[in-house]
């Protein structure tokens, strides 16, 4: 492995894992998840302090989801157009990479939600629901209904934009960092929207970020392999 490849995996593989995984584990095993939700829930009134307001529901949740869908449609149209418009042909691989990042990032998180069997905060007894709290990866009572709340689905749409960072990596450092900041900002805003509504714990969205980063990184190495390991 060349020095370039070592530096690449240090900054894009080891360092993100060293940041994401401890945060995800800390959220659950230190009680951070419950602490944050406790602060956001008004136990006396039996409701979430912000909850389903116009801003959180219509704008940040519904509007946010539509915004991500719009980006995906534009990217998909660009990909389809690359077979029809000669000038777009050179961008085919770029469009394909961006679309796959969005499709696989959100798709893998959705698949995890289906099979993980984890509840949302609003389903728990301490937050007005009817289920007991069961930590992620812990045995669950057989008579409890299935949970479909892990990882965080809404935030995965924002974090799937990590492709913006990798598209500019090696070409324009400022644009690459701007792309990274955009994905982190949109994903974090979407995540916080779900926390205040009682739809997710903090660790749920940390896992979504980690999954979407892994997808973007893996596809980048596959699609743009020569940029990671230059051919002599």
Short mmCIF file of C-alpha atoms in Angstrom, two decimals, residues 24 60 62 76 89 97 112 126 139 152 184 186 188 190 210 224:
data_model
loop_
_atom_site.label_atom_id
_atom_site.label_comp_id
_atom_site.label_asym_id
_atom_site.label_seq_id
_atom_site.Cartn_x
_atom_site.Cartn_y
_atom_site.Cartn_z
CA UNK A 24 -22.92 5.67 19.11
CA UNK A 60 -38.10 20.10 8.59
CA UNK A 62 -42.01 16.56 5.45
CA UNK A 76 -31.32 10.37 -11.59
CA UNK A 89 -21.75 11.44 -21.06
CA UNK A 97 -21.96 7.58 -7.80
CA UNK A 112 -31.98 -1.79 9.44
CA UNK A 126 -41.62 7.20 30.31
CA UNK A 139 -32.95 -9.25 24.45
CA UNK A 152 -32.61 7.01 12.15
CA UNK A 184 -23.27 17.08 8.27
CA UNK A 186 -28.49 18.78 6.82
CA UNK A 188 -27.78 16.89 11.93
CA UNK A 190 -32.90 16.32 10.33
CA UNK A 210 -21.75 6.13 10.13
CA UNK A 224 -12.95 6.31 -8.47
#
